[in-house]
Coordinates of C-alpha atoms in Angstrom, one line a residue:
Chain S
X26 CA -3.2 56.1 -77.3
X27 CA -5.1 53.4 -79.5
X28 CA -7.1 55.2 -82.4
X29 CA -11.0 54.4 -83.3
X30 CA -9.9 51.8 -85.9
X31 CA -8.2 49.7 -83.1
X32 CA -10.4 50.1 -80.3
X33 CA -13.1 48.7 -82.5
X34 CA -11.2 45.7 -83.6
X35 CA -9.8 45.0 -80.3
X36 CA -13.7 44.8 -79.3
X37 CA -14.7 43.1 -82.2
X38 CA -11.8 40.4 -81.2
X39 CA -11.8 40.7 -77.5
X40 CA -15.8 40.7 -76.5
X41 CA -17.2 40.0 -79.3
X42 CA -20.6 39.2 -77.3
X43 CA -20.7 42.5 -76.6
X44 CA -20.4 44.2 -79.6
X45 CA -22.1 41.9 -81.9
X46 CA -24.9 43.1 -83.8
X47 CA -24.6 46.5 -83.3
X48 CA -24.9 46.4 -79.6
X49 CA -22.5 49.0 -78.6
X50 CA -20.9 51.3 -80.5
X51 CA -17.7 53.6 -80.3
X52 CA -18.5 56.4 -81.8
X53 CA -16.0 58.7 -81.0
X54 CA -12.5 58.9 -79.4
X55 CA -10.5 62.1 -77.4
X56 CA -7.9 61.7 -75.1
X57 CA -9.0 60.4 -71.9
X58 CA -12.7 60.5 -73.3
X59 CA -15.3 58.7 -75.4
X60 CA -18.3 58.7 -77.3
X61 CA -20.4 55.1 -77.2
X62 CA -23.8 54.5 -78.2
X63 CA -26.2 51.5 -77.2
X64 CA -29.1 50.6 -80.0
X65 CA -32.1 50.2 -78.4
X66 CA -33.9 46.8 -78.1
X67 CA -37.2 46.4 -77.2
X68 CA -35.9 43.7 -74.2
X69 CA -34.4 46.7 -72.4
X70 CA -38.0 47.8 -71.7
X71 CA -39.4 47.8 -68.1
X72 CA -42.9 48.4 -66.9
X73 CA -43.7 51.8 -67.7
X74 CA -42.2 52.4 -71.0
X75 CA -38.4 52.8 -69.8
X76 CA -35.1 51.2 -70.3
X77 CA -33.8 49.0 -67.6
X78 CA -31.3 50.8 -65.0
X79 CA -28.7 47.7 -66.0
X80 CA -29.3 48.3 -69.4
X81 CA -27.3 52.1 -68.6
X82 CA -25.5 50.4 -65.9
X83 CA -24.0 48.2 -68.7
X84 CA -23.5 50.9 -71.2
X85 CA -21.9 53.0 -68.5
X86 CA -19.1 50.1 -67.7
X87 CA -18.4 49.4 -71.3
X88 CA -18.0 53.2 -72.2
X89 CA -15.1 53.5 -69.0
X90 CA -13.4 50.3 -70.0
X91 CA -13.4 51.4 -73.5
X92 CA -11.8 55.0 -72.6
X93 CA -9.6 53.5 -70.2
X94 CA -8.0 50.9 -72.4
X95 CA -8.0 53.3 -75.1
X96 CA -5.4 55.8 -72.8
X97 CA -3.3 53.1 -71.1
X98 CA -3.3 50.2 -74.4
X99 CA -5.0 47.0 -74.7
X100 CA -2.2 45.0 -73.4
X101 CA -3.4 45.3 -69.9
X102 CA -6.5 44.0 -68.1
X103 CA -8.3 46.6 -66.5
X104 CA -11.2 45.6 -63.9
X105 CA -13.9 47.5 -62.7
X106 CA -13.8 48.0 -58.8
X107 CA -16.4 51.0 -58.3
X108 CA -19.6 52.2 -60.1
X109 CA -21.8 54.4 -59.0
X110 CA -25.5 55.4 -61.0
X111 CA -27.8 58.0 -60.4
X112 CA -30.9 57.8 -62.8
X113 CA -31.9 61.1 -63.6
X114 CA -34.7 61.3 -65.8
X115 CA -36.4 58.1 -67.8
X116 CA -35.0 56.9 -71.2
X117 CA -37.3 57.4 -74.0
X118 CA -37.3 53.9 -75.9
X119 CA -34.3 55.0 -78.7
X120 CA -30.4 54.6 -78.4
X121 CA -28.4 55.8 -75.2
X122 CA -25.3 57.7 -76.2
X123 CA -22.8 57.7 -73.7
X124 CA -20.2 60.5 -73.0
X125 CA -17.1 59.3 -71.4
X126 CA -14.3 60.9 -69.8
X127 CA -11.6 60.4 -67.6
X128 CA -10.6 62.5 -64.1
X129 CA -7.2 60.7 -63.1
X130 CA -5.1 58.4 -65.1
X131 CA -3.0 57.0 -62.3
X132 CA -0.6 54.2 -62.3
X133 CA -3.0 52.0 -60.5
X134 CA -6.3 53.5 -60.3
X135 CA -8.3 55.4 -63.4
X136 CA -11.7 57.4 -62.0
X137 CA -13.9 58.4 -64.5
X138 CA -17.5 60.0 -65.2
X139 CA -20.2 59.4 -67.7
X140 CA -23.5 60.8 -68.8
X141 CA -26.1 58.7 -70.5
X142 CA -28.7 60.9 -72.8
X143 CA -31.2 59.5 -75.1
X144 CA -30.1 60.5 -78.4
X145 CA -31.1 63.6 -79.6
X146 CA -31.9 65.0 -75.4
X147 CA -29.9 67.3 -73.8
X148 CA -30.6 66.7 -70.2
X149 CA -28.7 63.3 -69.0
X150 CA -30.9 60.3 -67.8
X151 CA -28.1 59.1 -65.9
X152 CA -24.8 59.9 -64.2
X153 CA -22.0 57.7 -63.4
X154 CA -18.6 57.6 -61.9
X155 CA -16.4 54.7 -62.0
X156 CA -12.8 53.1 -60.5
X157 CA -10.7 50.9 -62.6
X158 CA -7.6 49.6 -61.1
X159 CA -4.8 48.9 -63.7
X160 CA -2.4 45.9 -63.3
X161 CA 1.5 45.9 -62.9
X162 CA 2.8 46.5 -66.3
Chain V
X11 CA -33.6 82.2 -57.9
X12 CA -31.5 83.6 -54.9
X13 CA -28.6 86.4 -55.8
X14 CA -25.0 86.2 -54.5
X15 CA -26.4 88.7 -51.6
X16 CA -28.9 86.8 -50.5
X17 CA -27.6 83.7 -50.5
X18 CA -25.0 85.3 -48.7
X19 CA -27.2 86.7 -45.9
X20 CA -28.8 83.6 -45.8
X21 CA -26.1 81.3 -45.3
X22 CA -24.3 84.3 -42.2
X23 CA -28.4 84.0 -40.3
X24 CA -28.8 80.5 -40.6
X25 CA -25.3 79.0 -40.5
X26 CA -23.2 81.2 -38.8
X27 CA -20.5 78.3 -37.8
X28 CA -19.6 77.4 -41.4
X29 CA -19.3 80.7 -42.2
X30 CA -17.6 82.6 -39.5
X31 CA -13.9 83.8 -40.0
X32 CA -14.7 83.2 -43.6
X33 CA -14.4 79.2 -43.4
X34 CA -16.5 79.0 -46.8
X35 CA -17.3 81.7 -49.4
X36 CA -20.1 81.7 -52.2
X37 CA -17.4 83.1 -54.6
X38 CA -20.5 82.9 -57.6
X39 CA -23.6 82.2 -58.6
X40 CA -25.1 80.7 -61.9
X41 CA -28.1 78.8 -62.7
X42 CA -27.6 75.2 -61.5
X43 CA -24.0 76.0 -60.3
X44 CA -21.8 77.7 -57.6
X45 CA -18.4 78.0 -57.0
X46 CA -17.2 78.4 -53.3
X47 CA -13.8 78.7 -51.8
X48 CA -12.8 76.9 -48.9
X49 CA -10.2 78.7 -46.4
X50 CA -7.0 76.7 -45.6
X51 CA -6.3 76.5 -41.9
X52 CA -3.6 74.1 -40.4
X53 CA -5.8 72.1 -38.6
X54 CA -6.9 70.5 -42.2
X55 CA -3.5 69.0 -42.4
X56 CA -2.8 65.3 -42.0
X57 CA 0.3 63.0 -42.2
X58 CA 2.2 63.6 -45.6
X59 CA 1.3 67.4 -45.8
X60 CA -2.3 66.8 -47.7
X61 CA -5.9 68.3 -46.6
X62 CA -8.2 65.9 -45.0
X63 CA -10.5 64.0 -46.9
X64 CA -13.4 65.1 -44.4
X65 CA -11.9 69.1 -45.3
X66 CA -13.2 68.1 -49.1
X67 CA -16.4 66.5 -48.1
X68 CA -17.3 69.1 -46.2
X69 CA -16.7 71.6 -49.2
X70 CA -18.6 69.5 -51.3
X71 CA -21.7 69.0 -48.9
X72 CA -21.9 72.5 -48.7
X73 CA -21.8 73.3 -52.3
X74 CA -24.3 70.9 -53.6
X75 CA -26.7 72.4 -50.3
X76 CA -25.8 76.2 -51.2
X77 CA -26.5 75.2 -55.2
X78 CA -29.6 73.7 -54.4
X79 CA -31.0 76.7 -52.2
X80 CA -30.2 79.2 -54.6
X81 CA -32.4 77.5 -57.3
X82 CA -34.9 76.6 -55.0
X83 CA -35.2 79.2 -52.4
X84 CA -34.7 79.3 -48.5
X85 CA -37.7 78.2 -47.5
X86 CA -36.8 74.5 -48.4
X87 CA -35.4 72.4 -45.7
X88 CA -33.3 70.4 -48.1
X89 CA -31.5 67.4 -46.3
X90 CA -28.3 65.2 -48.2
X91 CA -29.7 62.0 -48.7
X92 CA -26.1 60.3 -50.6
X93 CA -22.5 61.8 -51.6
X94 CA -20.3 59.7 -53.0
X95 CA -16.5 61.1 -53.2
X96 CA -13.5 59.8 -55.3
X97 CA -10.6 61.6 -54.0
X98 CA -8.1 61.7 -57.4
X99 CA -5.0 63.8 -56.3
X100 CA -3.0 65.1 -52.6
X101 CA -4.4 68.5 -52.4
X102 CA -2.0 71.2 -51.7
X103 CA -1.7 73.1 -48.4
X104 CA -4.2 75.8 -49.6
X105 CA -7.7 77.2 -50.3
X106 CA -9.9 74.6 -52.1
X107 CA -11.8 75.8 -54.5
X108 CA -15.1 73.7 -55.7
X109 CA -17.6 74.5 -59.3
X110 CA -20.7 73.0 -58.8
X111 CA -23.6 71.8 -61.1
X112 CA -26.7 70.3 -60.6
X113 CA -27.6 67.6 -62.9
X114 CA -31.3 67.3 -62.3
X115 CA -33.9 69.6 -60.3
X116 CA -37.1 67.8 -59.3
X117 CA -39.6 68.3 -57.3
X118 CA -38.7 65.3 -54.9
X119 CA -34.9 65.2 -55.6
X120 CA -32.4 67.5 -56.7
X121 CA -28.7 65.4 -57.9
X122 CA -25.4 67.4 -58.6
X123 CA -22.4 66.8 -58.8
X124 CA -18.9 68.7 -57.4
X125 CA -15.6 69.2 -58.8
X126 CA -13.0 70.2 -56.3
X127 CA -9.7 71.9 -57.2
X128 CA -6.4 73.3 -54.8
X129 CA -6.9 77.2 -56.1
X130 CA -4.6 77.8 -58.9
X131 CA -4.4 73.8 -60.0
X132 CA -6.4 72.5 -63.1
X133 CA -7.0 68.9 -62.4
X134 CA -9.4 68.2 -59.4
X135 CA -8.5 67.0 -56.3
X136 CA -11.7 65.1 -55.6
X137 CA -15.2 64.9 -57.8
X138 CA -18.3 64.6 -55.3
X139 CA -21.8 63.5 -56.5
X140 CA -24.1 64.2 -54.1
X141 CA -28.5 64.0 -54.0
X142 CA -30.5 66.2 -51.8
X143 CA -33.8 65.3 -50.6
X144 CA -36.5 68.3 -51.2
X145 CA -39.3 68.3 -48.8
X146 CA -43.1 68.9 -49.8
X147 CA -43.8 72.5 -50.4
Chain M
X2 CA -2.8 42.8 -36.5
X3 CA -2.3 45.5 -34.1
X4 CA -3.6 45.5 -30.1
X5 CA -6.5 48.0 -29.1
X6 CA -3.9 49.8 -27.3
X7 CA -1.1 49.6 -30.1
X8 CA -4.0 51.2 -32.3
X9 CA -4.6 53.7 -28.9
X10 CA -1.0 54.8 -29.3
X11 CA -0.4 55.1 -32.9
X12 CA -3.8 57.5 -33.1
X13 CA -1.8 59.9 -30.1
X14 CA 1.3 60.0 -32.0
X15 CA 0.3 60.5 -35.7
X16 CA -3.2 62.2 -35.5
X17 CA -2.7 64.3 -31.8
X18 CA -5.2 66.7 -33.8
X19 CA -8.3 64.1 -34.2
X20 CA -8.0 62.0 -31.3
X21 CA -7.5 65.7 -28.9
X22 CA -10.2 66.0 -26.1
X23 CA -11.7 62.5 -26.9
X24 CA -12.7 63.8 -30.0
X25 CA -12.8 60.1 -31.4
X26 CA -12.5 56.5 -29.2
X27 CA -11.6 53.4 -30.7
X28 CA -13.5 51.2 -28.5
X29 CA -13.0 47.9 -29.4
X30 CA -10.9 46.1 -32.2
X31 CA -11.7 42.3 -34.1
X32 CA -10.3 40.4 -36.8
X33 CA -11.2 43.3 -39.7
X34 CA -13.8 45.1 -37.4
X35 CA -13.5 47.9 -34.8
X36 CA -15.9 50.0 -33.3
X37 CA -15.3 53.8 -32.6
X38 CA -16.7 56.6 -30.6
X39 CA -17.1 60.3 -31.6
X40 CA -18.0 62.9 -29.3
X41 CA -20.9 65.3 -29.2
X42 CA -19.9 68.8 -29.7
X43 CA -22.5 71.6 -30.3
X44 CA -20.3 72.6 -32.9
X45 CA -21.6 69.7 -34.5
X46 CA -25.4 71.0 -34.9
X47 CA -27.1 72.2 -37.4
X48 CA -30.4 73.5 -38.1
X49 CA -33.2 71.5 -37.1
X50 CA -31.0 70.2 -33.9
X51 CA -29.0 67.2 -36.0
X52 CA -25.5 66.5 -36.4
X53 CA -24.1 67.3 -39.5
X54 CA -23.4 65.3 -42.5
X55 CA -19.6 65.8 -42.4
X56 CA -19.7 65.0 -39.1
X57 CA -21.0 61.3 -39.7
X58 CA -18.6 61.5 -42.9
X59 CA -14.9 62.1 -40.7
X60 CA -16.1 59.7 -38.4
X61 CA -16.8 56.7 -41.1
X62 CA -13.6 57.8 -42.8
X63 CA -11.4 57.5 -39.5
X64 CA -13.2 53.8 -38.6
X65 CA -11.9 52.9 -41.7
X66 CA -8.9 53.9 -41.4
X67 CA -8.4 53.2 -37.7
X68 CA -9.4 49.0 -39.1
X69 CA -7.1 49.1 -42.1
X70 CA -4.4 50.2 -40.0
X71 CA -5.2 47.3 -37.5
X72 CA -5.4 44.7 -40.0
X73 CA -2.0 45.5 -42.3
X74 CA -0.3 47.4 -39.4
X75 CA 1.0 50.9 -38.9
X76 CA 3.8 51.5 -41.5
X77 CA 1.2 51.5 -44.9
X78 CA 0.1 54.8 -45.7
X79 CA -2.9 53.9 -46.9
X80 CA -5.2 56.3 -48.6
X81 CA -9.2 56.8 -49.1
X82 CA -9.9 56.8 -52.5
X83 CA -13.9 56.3 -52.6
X84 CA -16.4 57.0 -49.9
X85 CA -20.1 56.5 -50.0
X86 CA -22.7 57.5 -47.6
X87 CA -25.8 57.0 -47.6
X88 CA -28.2 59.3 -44.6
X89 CA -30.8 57.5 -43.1
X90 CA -32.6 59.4 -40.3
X91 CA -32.0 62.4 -38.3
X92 CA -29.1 61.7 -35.4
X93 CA -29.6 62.5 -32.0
X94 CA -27.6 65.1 -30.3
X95 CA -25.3 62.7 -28.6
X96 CA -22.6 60.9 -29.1
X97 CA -22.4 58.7 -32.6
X98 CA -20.7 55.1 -32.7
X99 CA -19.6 53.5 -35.8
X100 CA -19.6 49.9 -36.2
X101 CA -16.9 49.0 -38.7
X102 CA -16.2 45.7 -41.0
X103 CA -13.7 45.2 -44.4
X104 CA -15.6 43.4 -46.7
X105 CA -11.8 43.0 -48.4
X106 CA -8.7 43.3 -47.7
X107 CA -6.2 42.9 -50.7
X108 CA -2.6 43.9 -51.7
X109 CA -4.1 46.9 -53.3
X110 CA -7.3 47.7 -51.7
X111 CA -9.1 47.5 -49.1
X112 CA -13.1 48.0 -49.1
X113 CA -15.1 48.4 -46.0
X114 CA -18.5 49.3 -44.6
X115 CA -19.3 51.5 -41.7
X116 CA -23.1 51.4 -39.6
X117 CA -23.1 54.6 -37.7
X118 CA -25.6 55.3 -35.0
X119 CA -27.0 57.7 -32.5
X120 CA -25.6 56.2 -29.2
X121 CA -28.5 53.8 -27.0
X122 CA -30.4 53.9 -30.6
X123 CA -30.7 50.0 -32.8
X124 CA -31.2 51.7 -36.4
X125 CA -28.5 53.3 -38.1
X126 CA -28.7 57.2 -39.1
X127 CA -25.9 56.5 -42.0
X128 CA -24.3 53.7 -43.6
X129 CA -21.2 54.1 -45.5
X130 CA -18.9 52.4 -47.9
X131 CA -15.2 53.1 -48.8
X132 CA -12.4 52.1 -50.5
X133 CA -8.6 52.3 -49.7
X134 CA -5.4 52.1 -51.3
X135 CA -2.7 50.4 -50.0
X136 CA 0.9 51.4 -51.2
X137 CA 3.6 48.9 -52.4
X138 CA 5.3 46.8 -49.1
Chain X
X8 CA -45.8 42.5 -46.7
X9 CA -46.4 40.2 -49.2
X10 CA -45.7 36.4 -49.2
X11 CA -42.8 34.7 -51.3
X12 CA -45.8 33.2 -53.7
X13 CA -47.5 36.7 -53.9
X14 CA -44.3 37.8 -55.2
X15 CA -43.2 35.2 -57.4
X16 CA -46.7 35.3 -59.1
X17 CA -46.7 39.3 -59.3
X18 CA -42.6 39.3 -61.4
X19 CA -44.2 36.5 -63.2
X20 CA -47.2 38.6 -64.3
X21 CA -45.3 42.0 -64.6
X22 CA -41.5 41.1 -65.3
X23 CA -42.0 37.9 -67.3
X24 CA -38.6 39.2 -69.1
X25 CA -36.4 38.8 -66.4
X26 CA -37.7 36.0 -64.8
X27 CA -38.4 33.8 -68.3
X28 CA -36.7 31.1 -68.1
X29 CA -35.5 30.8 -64.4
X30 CA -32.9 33.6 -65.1
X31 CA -33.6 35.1 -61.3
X32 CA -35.5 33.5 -58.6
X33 CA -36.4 34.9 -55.4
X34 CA -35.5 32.2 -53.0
X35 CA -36.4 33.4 -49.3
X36 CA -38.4 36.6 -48.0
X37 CA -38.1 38.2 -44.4
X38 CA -39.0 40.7 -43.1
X39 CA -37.0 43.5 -44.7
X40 CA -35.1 41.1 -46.6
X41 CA -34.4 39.0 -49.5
X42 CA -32.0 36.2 -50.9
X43 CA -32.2 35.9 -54.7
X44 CA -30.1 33.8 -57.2
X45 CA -29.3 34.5 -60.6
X46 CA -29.0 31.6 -63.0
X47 CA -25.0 31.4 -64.4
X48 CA -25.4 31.5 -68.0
X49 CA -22.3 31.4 -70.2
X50 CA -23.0 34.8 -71.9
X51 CA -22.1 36.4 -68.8
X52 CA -18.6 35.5 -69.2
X53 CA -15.8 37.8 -69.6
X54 CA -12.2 37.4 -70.9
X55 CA -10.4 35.8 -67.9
X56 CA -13.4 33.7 -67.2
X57 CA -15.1 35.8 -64.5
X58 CA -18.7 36.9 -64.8
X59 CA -19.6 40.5 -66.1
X60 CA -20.1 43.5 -63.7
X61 CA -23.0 44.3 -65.3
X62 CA -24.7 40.8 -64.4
X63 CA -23.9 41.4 -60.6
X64 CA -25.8 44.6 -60.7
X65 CA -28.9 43.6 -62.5
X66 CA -29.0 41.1 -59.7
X67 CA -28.4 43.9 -56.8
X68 CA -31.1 46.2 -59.0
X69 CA -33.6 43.1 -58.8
X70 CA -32.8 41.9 -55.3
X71 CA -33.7 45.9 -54.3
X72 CA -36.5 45.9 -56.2
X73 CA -38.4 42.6 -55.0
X74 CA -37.1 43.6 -51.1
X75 CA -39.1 47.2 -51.5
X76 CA -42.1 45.7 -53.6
X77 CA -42.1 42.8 -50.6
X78 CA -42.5 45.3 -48.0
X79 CA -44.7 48.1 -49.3
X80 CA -46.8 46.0 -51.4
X81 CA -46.8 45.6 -55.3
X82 CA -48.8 48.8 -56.1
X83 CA -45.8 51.1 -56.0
X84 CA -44.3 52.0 -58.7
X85 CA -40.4 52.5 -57.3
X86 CA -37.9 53.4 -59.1
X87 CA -34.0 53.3 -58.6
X88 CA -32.7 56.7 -57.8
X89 CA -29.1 55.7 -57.1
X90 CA -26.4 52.8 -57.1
X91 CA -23.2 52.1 -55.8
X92 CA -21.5 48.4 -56.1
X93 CA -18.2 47.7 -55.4
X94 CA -16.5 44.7 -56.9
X95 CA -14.4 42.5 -54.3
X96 CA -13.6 39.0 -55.8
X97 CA -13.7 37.2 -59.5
X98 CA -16.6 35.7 -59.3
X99 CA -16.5 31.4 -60.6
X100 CA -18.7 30.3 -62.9
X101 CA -21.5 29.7 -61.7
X102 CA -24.8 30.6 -60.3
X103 CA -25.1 33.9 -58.0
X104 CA -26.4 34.5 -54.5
X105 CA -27.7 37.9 -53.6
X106 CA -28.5 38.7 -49.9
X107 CA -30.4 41.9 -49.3
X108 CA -31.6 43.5 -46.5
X109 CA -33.2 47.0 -46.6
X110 CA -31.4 49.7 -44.0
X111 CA -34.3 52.4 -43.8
X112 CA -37.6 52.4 -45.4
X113 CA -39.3 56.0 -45.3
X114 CA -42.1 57.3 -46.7
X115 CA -40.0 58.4 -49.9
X116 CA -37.2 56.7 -49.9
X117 CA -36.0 53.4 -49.2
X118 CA -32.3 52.5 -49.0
X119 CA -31.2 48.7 -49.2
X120 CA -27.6 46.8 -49.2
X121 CA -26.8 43.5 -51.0
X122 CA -24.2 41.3 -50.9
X123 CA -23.8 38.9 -53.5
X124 CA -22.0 35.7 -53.4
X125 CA -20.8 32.9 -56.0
X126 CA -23.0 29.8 -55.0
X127 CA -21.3 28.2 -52.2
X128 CA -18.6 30.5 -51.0
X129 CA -18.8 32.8 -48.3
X130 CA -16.6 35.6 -48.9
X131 CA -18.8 38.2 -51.2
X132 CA -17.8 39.0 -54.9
X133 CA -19.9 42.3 -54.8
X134 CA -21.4 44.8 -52.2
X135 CA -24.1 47.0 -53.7
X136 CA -25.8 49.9 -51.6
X137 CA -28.8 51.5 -53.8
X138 CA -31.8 53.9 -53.1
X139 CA -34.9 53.3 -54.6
X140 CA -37.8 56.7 -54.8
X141 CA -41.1 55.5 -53.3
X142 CA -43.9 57.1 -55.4
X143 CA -46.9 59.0 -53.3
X144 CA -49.5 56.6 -52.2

């Protein structure tokens, strides 16, 4: 399992669009789970005083890749193949923290699920599951 | 909220077909969640020796509607609107055993989701998010 | 690919328990389409006089299968991994025919949707996506 | 329903965000339907050269969007209640085509597919099924 200190610089080396300026965040790593968080920007804001559902949608595929790389190494290229969102409540304008974690680490398919909160909420705005398939090592 | 015995008398008046010869039991009862068992019978079996995927959808449709009736009483016609399934492991040949939460209560919408287990085994066999559609009251 | 009655005879000799009593029809096979039958039981009602949820659920997964099968032929094993469904309006108490396309077909997965409908009736009561895994050749 | 310039002037006015710039533009209404393209823009790109996951779905959450506001008018306020995409093909680089078409539209909840193409090819890179929660009128 990669540790906190190379998941970050693989990021920082790998996509470094994405994690530029603070964008995302890994805050914490477990096996087979993960802690992100996404600062807040005032662009993410939709009529109404929300955050965009992409804006979660995004955090939500970041925070799987992250915890799937982080169990199976950064040598292989994971890919996304199924996501599926349901927006629970609306985000207060503030940071998303993501909680990650994984429900089968196969040899060709990960599945995993993740809840979005506003920091500092308890009840989730948003839950997602997701299918990564791994390539032939 | 409904108790184990009413939700239990419920379910044998108004659904005696999933309930008869013990198909599905409400095996507990907490606020936002429910555990149930399903009964293994041989016609669940496919090629390979695993329970049918349907078997596990059924479990899980049943869970989130039981879930959602106990917190919301059974007056409410509440209808499945979308379940999503990722099937994660071959499920033994025996009772399935699902916990079920709700992750958001509204007064439209009610969103849970449904972990599903082979009795006895740790990691699920199948995770189930599922939204019910609550009519006007 | 395999013949309508290729398909017609592998369903007889693998699944005797699904295809019994004409409890499903594959009606017609294409190129990575097929159209099945299943057929109304009262076992199949719930309250309110509509077919169940599971109902519509078995049938999408066994179109699914039932093309897969025709398109890679009948030694894979190929498994369902992810299913989605979304309900859409209140079926009939008649028969339900699911109209069946892969919107892929790789080494690894396949991914397909299924229209179901109330038979005689143009808008769909359920549309469904799923995924499937096929194993090494 | 409104007109393709009734809509184009109302995500002007209300959306000038995520239409600044020409980043989406809703090409052709129908009845029902919608066919949208999303500007390519090189931040999009992942390592491998393929476009980012989250792109395609902010174009299946738009082309939903725009395909409800179309057909119920733009005083709704609906919001996405659920999302599931499922990523065929690596997309090129270049400019994306979404095709939507809505599969029930109720009084509370309307449910929509898209398929979304790279410019000029016809096999789909993503399928996306969403539900969108139509607010009391």
């Amino acid at each position: 399992m990669m540790t906190l200190a190379e998941i970050r610089a693989f990021l920082d080396r790998e996509f470094p669009q994405i994690v530029a300026e603070g964008r995302y965040t890994v805050e914490a790593l477990r096996p087979r789970g993960a802690r992100l968080r996404a600062a807040y920007h005032e662009n993410q804001i939709r009529p109404g005083g929300t955050i965009s559902g992409p804006t979660m949608m995004a955090l939500a595929d970041v925070s799987l890749y992250v915890t799937v790389l982080a169990s199976i190494g950064p040598m292989a290229l994971a890919v996304t193949t199924n996501l599926n969102i349901n927006f629970l409540r609306r985000p207060a304008p503030r940071d998303l923290i993501s909680d990650c974690r994984l429900l089968k680490l196969g040899n060709r398919l990960a599945v995993g699920e993740v809840s979005i909160f506003s920091e500092g909420e308890e009840e989730p705005v948003a839950h997602v599951t997701g299918t990564y398939s791994i390539p032939p090592r």
